Short mmCIF file of C-alpha atoms in Angstrom, two decimals:
data_model
loop_
_atom_site.label_atom_id
_atom_site.label_comp_id
_atom_site.label_asym_id
_atom_site.label_seq_id
_atom_site.Cartn_x
_atom_site.Cartn_y
_atom_site.Cartn_z
CA ARG A 1 115.58 86.95 134.73
CA LYS A 2 117.46 89.66 132.85
CA PRO A 3 121.08 88.50 132.57
CA SER A 4 124.06 90.82 132.77
CA LEU A 5 127.79 90.37 132.69
CA SER A 6 130.49 92.57 134.22
CA VAL A 7 134.22 92.40 134.68
CA PRO A 8 135.57 94.31 137.72
CA ALA A 9 138.80 96.29 137.39
CA GLU A 10 140.64 94.09 139.89
CA HIS A 11 139.85 90.89 137.95
CA LYS A 12 142.98 88.72 137.63
CA SER A 13 142.36 88.05 133.93
CA PRO A 14 140.34 91.01 132.69
CA LEU A 15 138.57 91.23 129.36
CA SER A 16 139.52 94.58 127.91
CA VAL A 17 138.32 96.72 125.04
CA VAL A 18 141.28 97.20 122.73
CA SER A 19 142.78 100.73 122.67
CA GLN A 20 140.45 101.99 125.36
CA ALA A 21 141.16 102.57 129.04
CA GLN A 22 137.73 103.78 130.10
CA GLU A 23 134.77 101.54 130.85
CA GLU A 24 132.40 100.86 127.97
CA THR A 25 128.88 99.52 128.41
CA ILE A 26 127.40 97.31 125.70
CA GLU A 27 123.69 96.64 125.81
CA MET A 28 123.04 93.08 124.70
CA LYS A 29 119.91 94.11 122.81
CA ASP A 30 122.32 95.88 120.41
CA VAL A 31 124.59 92.84 119.95
CA PHE A 32 123.88 90.44 117.08
CA SER A 33 126.93 88.20 117.00
CA VAL A 34 129.89 87.02 119.05
CA LYS A 35 132.92 85.18 117.64
CA LEU A 36 136.11 83.69 119.01
CA LYS A 37 139.09 85.76 117.89
CA ARG A 38 142.13 83.81 116.62
CA ARG A 39 145.48 84.52 114.99
CA ARG A 40 145.95 82.44 111.84
CA PHE A 41 148.71 82.15 109.26
CA VAL A 42 148.07 82.95 105.61
CA GLY A 43 145.98 80.17 104.10
CA GLN A 44 145.08 78.69 107.49
CA LYS A 45 141.28 78.21 107.73
CA LYS A 46 140.93 76.39 111.05
CA GLY A 47 142.56 76.51 114.45
CA GLY A 48 145.02 79.24 115.34
CA THR A 49 146.04 80.98 118.55
CA LEU A 50 143.04 82.13 120.61
CA LEU A 51 143.32 85.86 121.33
CA GLY A 52 139.91 86.64 122.86
CA ILE A 53 136.40 87.26 121.56
CA THR A 54 134.83 89.83 119.24
CA VAL A 55 131.37 91.23 119.91
CA PHE A 56 129.45 92.64 116.93
CA LYS A 57 126.86 95.28 117.71
CA CYS A 58 124.31 97.29 115.76
CA LEU A 59 125.23 100.97 115.93
CA ASN A 60 122.87 103.87 115.22
CA LYS A 61 125.45 105.94 113.36
CA GLU A 62 123.22 108.83 112.38
CA GLU A 63 119.52 109.49 112.02
CA ASN A 64 117.82 106.33 110.65
CA LYS A 65 121.11 104.76 109.48
CA LEU A 66 122.38 101.59 111.15
CA THR A 67 125.83 100.08 110.81
CA ASP A 68 127.74 97.15 112.32
CA TYR A 69 130.55 97.76 114.79
CA ALA A 70 133.08 95.31 116.24
CA VAL A 71 134.32 95.41 119.85
CA HIS A 72 137.45 93.30 120.40
CA LEU A 73 137.97 91.77 123.86
CA ASN A 74 141.46 90.37 124.47
CA ASN A 75 142.12 87.41 126.73
CA LEU A 76 144.67 84.64 126.24
CA SER A 77 142.88 82.23 128.61
CA GLU A 78 140.94 79.68 126.56
CA ASP A 79 138.74 78.86 129.59
CA HIS A 80 137.73 82.49 130.05
CA CYS A 81 137.09 83.01 126.32
CA HIS A 82 134.93 79.91 125.96
CA LEU A 83 133.01 80.78 129.14
CA TRP A 84 132.20 84.28 127.90
CA PHE A 85 131.46 83.00 124.38
CA ARG A 86 128.94 80.43 125.63
CA HIS A 87 127.30 82.87 128.02
CA LEU A 88 126.93 85.62 125.39
CA LYS A 89 125.59 83.15 122.81
CA GLU A 90 123.03 81.99 125.36
CA ILE A 91 121.83 85.58 125.82
CA LEU A 92 121.66 86.18 122.04
CA ASN A 93 119.64 83.00 121.53
CA GLY A 94 117.09 84.36 124.00
CA PHE A 95 115.93 87.10 121.61
CA GLN A 96 112.98 85.30 120.11
CA ASN A 97 112.19 87.63 117.19
CA ARG A 98 115.63 87.23 115.67
CA PRO A 99 115.60 84.93 112.62
CA LYS A 100 117.79 81.87 112.34
CA SER A 101 116.63 80.78 108.88
CA LEU A 102 115.46 82.97 105.97
CA LYS A 103 114.02 82.42 102.51
CA VAL A 104 115.61 85.07 100.26
CA PHE A 105 114.46 86.31 96.83
CA VAL A 106 116.86 88.40 94.72
CA ASN A 107 115.61 90.15 91.58
CA PRO A 108 118.69 90.58 89.36
CA SER A 109 116.80 92.92 87.01
CA SER A 110 115.95 95.58 89.59
CA HIS A 111 117.07 99.15 88.86
CA ARG A 112 120.59 99.04 87.39
CA ARG A 113 120.80 95.27 87.85
CA GLU A 114 122.47 95.92 91.18
CA ALA A 115 120.37 93.68 93.45
CA THR A 116 122.64 90.64 93.12
CA ARG A 117 125.74 92.70 93.98
CA VAL A 118 123.93 94.39 96.88
CA TYR A 119 122.92 91.03 98.32
CA TYR A 120 126.25 89.20 98.04
CA ASP A 121 128.43 92.21 98.96
CA GLN A 122 126.42 93.86 101.74
CA VAL A 123 123.62 91.59 102.95
CA ALA A 124 124.88 88.00 102.84
CA PRO A 125 128.04 88.70 104.94
CA LEU A 126 125.90 90.13 107.76
CA PHE A 127 123.52 87.16 107.62
CA LYS A 128 126.53 84.82 107.82
CA LEU A 129 128.04 86.81 110.69
CA ALA A 130 124.75 86.48 112.60
CA ASP A 131 124.66 82.70 111.93
CA ILE A 132 121.47 83.00 109.86
CA LYS A 133 120.92 80.20 107.37
CA THR A 134 119.58 81.31 103.97
CA ASP A 135 117.86 79.66 101.04
CA VAL A 136 118.35 82.02 98.07
CA THR A 137 116.28 82.15 94.88
CA VAL A 138 117.53 84.50 92.15
CA THR A 139 114.35 85.19 90.18
CA GLU A 140 114.43 84.59 86.43
CA TYR A 141 111.09 86.05 85.29
CA GLU A 142 108.11 88.05 86.52
CA GLY A 143 106.00 85.84 88.78
CA HIS A 144 108.92 83.52 89.66
CA ALA A 145 108.87 84.45 93.35
CA LEU A 146 105.09 84.00 93.46
CA SER A 147 105.30 80.48 91.97
CA VAL A 148 108.07 79.49 94.42
CA LEU A 149 106.16 80.84 97.43
CA LYS A 150 103.01 78.92 96.48
CA GLU A 151 104.97 75.69 96.86
CA CYS A 152 107.22 76.82 99.74
CA GLU A 153 107.04 75.19 103.17
CA LEU A 154 107.06 78.42 105.16
CA GLN A 155 107.29 76.63 108.52
CA ALA A 156 110.93 75.86 107.64
CA PHE A 157 111.81 79.58 107.82
CA ASP A 158 111.64 82.40 110.36
CA GLY A 159 111.13 85.05 107.67
CA VAL A 160 111.11 85.89 103.97
CA VAL A 161 113.40 88.54 102.47
CA CYS A 162 113.14 90.36 99.14
CA VAL A 163 116.10 92.14 97.53
CA GLY A 164 114.73 94.37 94.79
CA GLY A 165 112.47 97.30 93.98
CA ASP A 166 108.86 98.06 94.78
CA GLY A 167 107.50 95.68 92.12
CA SER A 168 109.58 92.79 93.45
CA VAL A 169 108.53 93.46 97.05
CA SER A 170 104.89 93.69 95.97
CA GLU A 171 105.09 90.27 94.29
CA VAL A 172 106.75 88.64 97.31
CA ALA A 173 104.28 90.21 99.78
CA HIS A 174 101.35 89.05 97.64
CA GLY A 175 102.83 85.55 97.36
CA LEU A 176 103.50 85.33 101.10
CA LEU A 177 99.93 86.32 101.97
CA LEU A 178 98.39 84.18 99.24
CA LYS A 179 100.32 81.15 100.53
CA ALA A 180 98.97 81.88 104.03
CA GLN A 181 95.41 81.74 102.69
CA ILE A 182 96.08 78.49 100.81
CA ASP A 183 97.59 76.88 103.92
CA ALA A 184 94.56 78.01 105.95
CA GLY A 185 92.18 76.37 103.45
CA LYS A 186 90.68 79.69 102.33
CA ASP A 187 88.89 80.16 99.02
CA THR A 188 91.40 82.40 97.25
CA ASP A 189 88.75 83.74 94.84
CA TYR A 190 87.00 85.58 97.67
CA ILE A 191 88.72 86.46 100.95
CA PRO A 192 86.74 88.97 103.05
CA THR A 193 88.77 88.16 106.19
CA PRO A 194 92.26 86.94 105.25
CA VAL A 195 94.55 85.25 107.78
CA ARG A 196 97.85 86.88 108.75
CA ALA A 197 101.15 86.00 107.13
CA PRO A 198 102.87 83.33 109.26
CA VAL A 199 106.37 84.86 109.02
CA PRO A 200 107.70 88.43 108.70
CA LEU A 201 108.84 90.00 105.43
CA GLY A 202 112.18 91.79 105.09
CA VAL A 203 112.75 94.45 102.44
CA ILE A 204 116.27 95.14 101.11
CA PRO A 205 116.07 98.22 98.82
CA ALA A 206 117.66 97.68 95.41
CA GLY A 207 115.21 99.48 93.12
CA THR A 208 114.61 103.01 91.89
CA THR A 209 111.95 104.40 94.22
CA ASN A 210 111.89 101.91 97.13
CA ILE A 211 108.73 103.31 98.72
CA LEU A 212 108.21 100.48 101.22
CA ALA A 213 111.87 100.57 102.33
CA TYR A 214 111.80 104.35 102.79
CA THR A 215 108.55 104.05 104.77
CA LEU A 216 110.05 101.41 107.07
CA TYR A 217 113.56 102.79 107.51
CA GLY A 218 113.40 106.43 106.39
CA ILE A 219 116.38 105.77 104.13
CA LYS A 220 117.56 103.68 101.18
CA HIS A 221 120.42 101.78 102.81
CA ALA A 222 120.90 98.03 102.39
CA VAL A 223 122.95 97.60 105.58
CA THR A 224 120.30 99.40 107.66
CA ALA A 225 117.59 97.16 106.24
CA THR A 226 119.70 94.04 106.82
CA LEU A 227 120.44 94.94 110.44
CA HIS A 228 116.73 95.49 111.16
CA ILE A 229 116.19 91.93 109.91
CA VAL A 230 119.15 90.52 111.86
CA MET A 231 118.04 92.29 115.06
CA GLY A 232 114.48 91.00 114.65
CA HIS A 233 112.85 94.43 114.70
CA ILE A 234 109.20 93.69 113.93
CA GLN A 235 106.61 96.20 112.70
CA PRO A 236 102.96 95.11 112.17
CA VAL A 237 101.63 96.66 108.94
CA ASP A 238 98.17 97.01 107.39
CA VAL A 239 97.56 95.39 103.99
CA CYS A 240 94.87 95.94 101.33
CA THR A 241 93.04 93.38 99.24
CA PHE A 242 92.21 94.38 95.67
CA SER A 243 89.25 92.44 94.27
CA SER A 244 87.04 92.43 91.20
CA PRO A 245 83.36 91.48 91.64
CA SER A 246 84.31 87.86 90.93
CA LYS A 247 87.76 87.24 92.44
CA LEU A 248 90.71 88.41 94.53
CA LEU A 249 93.18 90.23 92.31
CA ARG A 250 96.04 90.68 94.75
CA PHE A 251 97.30 91.88 98.12
CA GLY A 252 99.11 95.21 98.35
CA PHE A 253 99.90 98.30 100.40
CA SER A 254 99.05 101.14 98.02
CA ALA A 255 97.54 101.83 94.61
CA MET A 256 97.11 104.58 92.04
CA PHE A 257 94.52 104.84 89.28
CA GLY A 258 94.78 107.47 86.55
CA PHE A 259 98.00 109.47 86.11
CA GLY A 260 100.16 107.31 88.40
CA ALA A 261 99.02 104.13 86.68
CA ARG A 262 99.22 105.52 83.13
CA THR A 263 102.80 106.65 83.78
CA LEU A 264 103.77 103.15 84.96
CA ALA A 265 102.01 101.52 82.00
CA LEU A 266 103.95 103.66 79.54
CA ALA A 267 107.24 103.02 81.36
CA GLU A 268 106.62 99.25 81.18
CA LYS A 269 106.25 99.54 77.39
CA HIS A 270 109.74 101.03 77.22
CA ARG A 271 111.64 98.44 79.27
CA TRP A 272 114.45 98.64 76.73
CA MET A 273 115.35 102.08 78.12
CA PRO A 274 117.54 102.51 81.22
CA SER A 275 115.40 102.68 84.35
CA ASN A 276 115.68 106.41 85.10
CA GLN A 277 115.31 107.40 81.46
CA ARG A 278 112.15 105.41 80.85
CA LYS A 279 110.54 106.71 84.04
CA ASP A 280 111.36 110.32 83.17
CA PHE A 281 110.13 109.79 79.62
CA ALA A 282 106.90 108.16 80.79
CA PHE A 283 106.25 110.93 83.32
CA ILE A 284 106.77 113.74 80.79
CA LYS A 285 104.83 111.98 78.02
CA THR A 286 101.86 111.17 80.28
CA LEU A 287 101.87 114.75 81.58
CA ALA A 288 101.91 116.09 78.03
CA ASP A 289 98.93 113.87 77.13
CA LEU A 290 97.16 114.51 80.44
CA LYS A 291 93.65 113.05 80.41
CA PRO A 292 91.16 112.48 83.19
CA GLU A 293 89.49 109.15 83.93
CA GLU A 294 85.71 109.19 84.19
CA CYS A 295 84.68 106.99 87.09
CA GLU A 296 82.55 106.59 90.21
CA LEU A 297 84.21 106.36 93.61
CA SER A 298 82.28 104.68 96.42
CA PHE A 299 83.86 104.62 99.86
CA LEU A 300 83.09 103.61 103.40
CA PRO A 301 84.50 106.18 105.85
CA LEU A 302 86.52 104.87 108.77
CA GLN A 303 84.19 103.62 111.49
CA ILE A 304 85.36 104.04 115.10
CA PRO A 305 85.29 101.57 116.73
CA GLN A 306 85.90 99.21 113.81
CA GLU A 307 83.77 96.18 114.43
CA ASP A 308 83.00 93.78 111.58
CA SER A 309 83.82 96.53 109.10
CA HIS A 310 83.58 94.08 106.19
CA GLU A 311 79.89 93.61 106.95
CA ASN A 312 79.04 97.32 107.19
CA ASP A 313 77.86 97.50 103.59
CA SER A 314 74.56 99.26 104.07
CA LYS A 315 73.75 101.98 101.53
CA ASP A 316 73.45 104.82 104.05
CA GLN A 317 77.10 104.36 105.13
CA TRP A 318 78.64 104.39 101.68
CA HIS A 319 79.53 107.73 100.08
CA LYS A 320 79.69 108.21 96.33
CA ILE A 321 81.40 110.79 94.15
CA GLN A 322 81.32 110.82 90.36
CA GLY A 323 83.35 112.80 87.89
CA HIS A 324 86.54 113.09 85.90
CA PHE A 325 89.68 112.38 87.94
CA LEU A 326 93.29 112.93 86.93
CA ASN A 327 94.54 110.60 89.66
CA VAL A 328 93.10 108.47 92.47
CA SER A 329 95.39 107.18 95.24
CA ILE A 330 94.39 104.54 97.79
CA MET A 331 97.09 103.98 100.38
CA ALA A 332 97.28 102.04 103.65
CA ILE A 333 100.81 103.27 104.41
CA PRO A 334 102.41 106.75 104.20
CA CYS A 335 104.51 105.83 101.10
CA LEU A 336 107.68 107.84 101.73
CA CYS A 337 110.36 108.20 99.07
CA SER A 338 113.14 110.60 98.10
CA MET A 339 110.72 112.47 95.83
CA ALA A 340 108.06 112.72 98.56
CA PRO A 341 109.83 113.09 101.94
CA ARG A 342 106.51 113.64 103.77
CA GLY A 343 104.98 110.69 101.95
CA LEU A 344 102.41 110.29 99.19
CA ALA A 345 99.82 109.80 101.96
CA PRO A 346 101.28 111.56 105.03
CA ASN A 347 98.02 111.45 106.98
CA THR A 348 97.96 107.68 107.34
CA ARG A 349 100.17 105.32 109.35
CA LEU A 350 101.65 101.85 108.97
CA ASN A 351 99.09 100.14 111.19
CA ASN A 352 96.15 102.37 112.10
CA GLY A 353 93.58 100.22 110.30
CA SER A 354 92.66 102.82 107.68
CA MET A 355 93.46 103.95 104.14
CA ALA A 356 93.94 107.39 102.65
CA LEU A 357 91.74 108.04 99.61
CA ILE A 358 93.14 110.97 97.60
CA ALA A 359 91.02 112.05 94.62
CA VAL A 360 92.48 114.64 92.23
CA GLN A 361 89.69 116.00 90.08
CA ASN A 362 90.16 117.32 86.56
CA THR A 363 92.01 120.63 86.39
CA SER A 364 94.47 122.44 84.15
CA ARG A 365 97.88 120.96 83.47
CA THR A 366 99.48 123.97 85.20
CA GLU A 367 97.52 123.45 88.41
CA PHE A 368 98.15 119.70 88.35
CA ILE A 369 101.91 120.31 88.05
CA LYS A 370 101.74 122.67 91.05
CA HIS A 371 100.06 119.85 93.00
CA LEU A 372 102.78 117.35 91.97
CA LYS A 373 105.61 119.74 92.89
CA ARG A 374 104.24 120.04 96.43
CA TYR A 375 105.12 116.38 97.07
CA ALA A 376 108.83 117.22 96.90
CA SER A 377 108.46 120.08 99.39
CA MET A 378 107.23 120.32 102.96
CA LYS A 379 104.09 122.16 101.88
CA ASN A 380 100.62 120.59 101.97
CA GLN A 381 100.13 118.88 98.60
CA PHE A 382 96.38 118.58 99.23
CA ASN A 383 95.68 122.29 99.73
CA PHE A 384 94.05 122.72 96.32
CA PRO A 385 90.33 123.06 95.52
CA PHE A 386 90.51 120.13 93.08
CA VAL A 387 92.06 117.68 95.62
CA GLU A 388 89.84 115.80 98.08
CA THR A 389 91.12 113.48 100.83
CA TYR A 390 89.21 110.95 102.92
CA THR A 391 90.08 108.45 105.63
CA VAL A 392 88.38 105.20 104.65
CA GLN A 393 88.26 101.47 105.27
CA GLU A 394 86.81 100.38 101.91
CA VAL A 395 86.80 101.87 98.40
CA LYS A 396 85.15 100.82 95.15
CA VAL A 397 86.43 102.30 91.88
CA GLN A 398 84.08 101.91 88.92
CA PRO A 399 85.57 103.23 85.64
CA ARG A 400 83.23 104.33 82.88
CA LEU A 401 83.94 102.39 79.70
CA LYS A 402 85.26 104.58 76.90
CA SER A 403 84.06 104.56 73.35
CA GLY A 404 86.02 102.56 70.81
CA LEU A 405 87.55 105.71 69.33
CA ASP A 406 88.78 107.00 72.68
CA ALA A 407 90.13 103.59 73.60
CA LYS A 408 92.21 103.38 70.41
CA GLU A 409 93.79 106.73 71.22
CA ASP A 410 95.10 105.27 74.46
CA THR A 411 96.48 102.03 73.06
CA TYR A 412 100.07 103.32 73.04
CA LEU A 413 99.87 103.64 76.82
CA ASN A 414 98.37 100.21 77.42
CA ALA A 415 96.07 102.38 79.50
CA ALA A 416 92.67 101.62 78.06
CA SER A 417 92.50 99.15 75.23
CA ALA A 418 89.54 98.42 73.01
CA GLU A 419 88.55 95.73 75.51
CA GLY A 420 88.23 98.38 78.22
CA ASN A 421 91.19 97.39 80.41
CA HIS A 422 92.37 100.09 82.80
CA PRO A 423 95.84 100.17 84.35
CA TRP A 424 96.44 100.15 88.11
CA ASN A 425 99.75 100.91 89.81
CA ILE A 426 99.86 98.63 92.86
CA ASP A 427 103.06 99.12 94.84
CA GLY A 428 104.93 99.90 91.62
CA ASP A 429 103.54 96.81 89.88
CA LEU A 430 101.26 97.12 86.84
CA MET A 431 97.83 95.48 86.96
CA LYS A 432 95.13 95.79 84.28
CA GLU A 433 91.48 95.39 85.15
CA ALA A 434 88.37 96.10 83.09
CA SER A 435 85.72 96.14 85.80
CA GLU A 436 85.14 97.61 89.26
CA VAL A 437 87.95 97.21 91.78
CA HIS A 438 87.03 96.84 95.46
CA VAL A 439 89.76 97.75 97.96
CA ARG A 440 89.60 96.73 101.64
CA VAL A 441 92.13 97.41 104.39
CA HIS A 442 93.01 94.62 106.83
CA PRO A 443 94.71 95.80 110.03
CA GLN A 444 98.16 94.42 110.83
CA LEU A 445 97.89 91.57 108.32
CA ILE A 446 101.66 91.18 107.99
CA ASN A 447 104.79 91.80 110.04
CA LEU A 448 107.62 93.61 108.31
CA TYR A 449 111.18 93.86 109.55
CA GLY A 450 111.62 97.55 110.31
CA VAL A 451 110.91 100.03 113.05
CA ASN A 452 111.18 98.18 116.36
CA THR A 453 107.89 98.55 118.23
CA ASP A 454 108.17 95.46 120.39
CA ASP A 455 109.57 95.67 123.92
CA LEU A 456 111.90 92.69 123.97
CA GLU A 457 112.08 90.82 127.25
CA SER A 458 115.85 90.83 127.33
CA SER A 459 116.32 94.45 126.29
CA GLN A 460 118.04 95.37 129.55
CA ALA A 461 120.80 92.74 129.36
CA THR A 462 124.15 94.49 129.38
CA CYS A 463 127.82 93.60 129.21
CA ASN A 464 130.17 95.93 131.12
CA CYS A 465 133.75 95.78 129.89
CA ILE A 466 136.91 97.55 130.97
#
């Protein structure tokens, strides 16, 4: 049954929208909280004269941006107010995807150290308004969220939320999925078919680039992200596993090898700089010292239909390309950001069970810069003879070990040390690996709070007020 409430004009004790004479219709799928409205004296925390109820709704203010909006309904009858309050609360409790308890991670070091302020000023008040209980961990070091998640009893929560940048979100997503494998009794050294995360992940953008947040919401806006979580908007998303020949390295959504990873590695060496300065410095310095990576790329093109794709490892299905590459991108999501409005991988989707493999072969610095500039425009950034794109379900990247002399030249970047470690940029997080990296995509492995694709049962419930 789809409940609805209405108050006719001739009602003896009408509930009215303040300052409005015309009828206003409120769809209950847009409401996230209802409170009793009271008049209280200064310093009075409890009790007070009951004036009516206030309904809080999620308003789509402009394209992609959400905001909260209060509708005040006046009625001096306590019986009427409590009746409406109970009935509206009953409807709100019927939306099953909406969280009632959340585990929250806040990275106080993200961007301009603004994550803590963003959470307590913009996010926490909305969680409180929606009667969502929170257990907050303010992380103190890299890997803190991962260690907490490994010991966390996830069944006590309806979701996990990360307030931070791309690196923070990557760590929390990896920890959430790793915990799911541990709870399922999986061997975490080798996971060809991982189990899904048991609870959704919410992303509150408080970093510099915020690729995952932009991809989910189309905007960097903490209130928009919070309201998607509060409203229980669920989006299934594909996830990649990154493995060496001997073990699982991590879970992630996207990766870069070559220029994108070298730039991150250099930026990490200059953490003492302000965020924007070190990223600009690393970008310009890496571009000035532009060098290709010699490697072999093996990939399994997307098979349609995808049946037991992890077992389709026969030699005739795998394609190989060898050469010198300036950058290699492997992305399971479009990776939108302010610097790439179409996305770093605009030809893929959040949950189509495939990855985009983008291989940029060696070329002149001038031509490479032209390619990079295209990302900020609406032009096709892949329309160059040195750029190749593939739709794949598995990729193996095998770097060629450099000589000792070449390796020493790269030590300042942490890019390729004498031991042969190569940097990877995985969701804005730096990973170093000496050997082959095998990347697999796993369809809809995690739910993220974001674009609402579910048709909620109670979506037609409405409240008609005069």
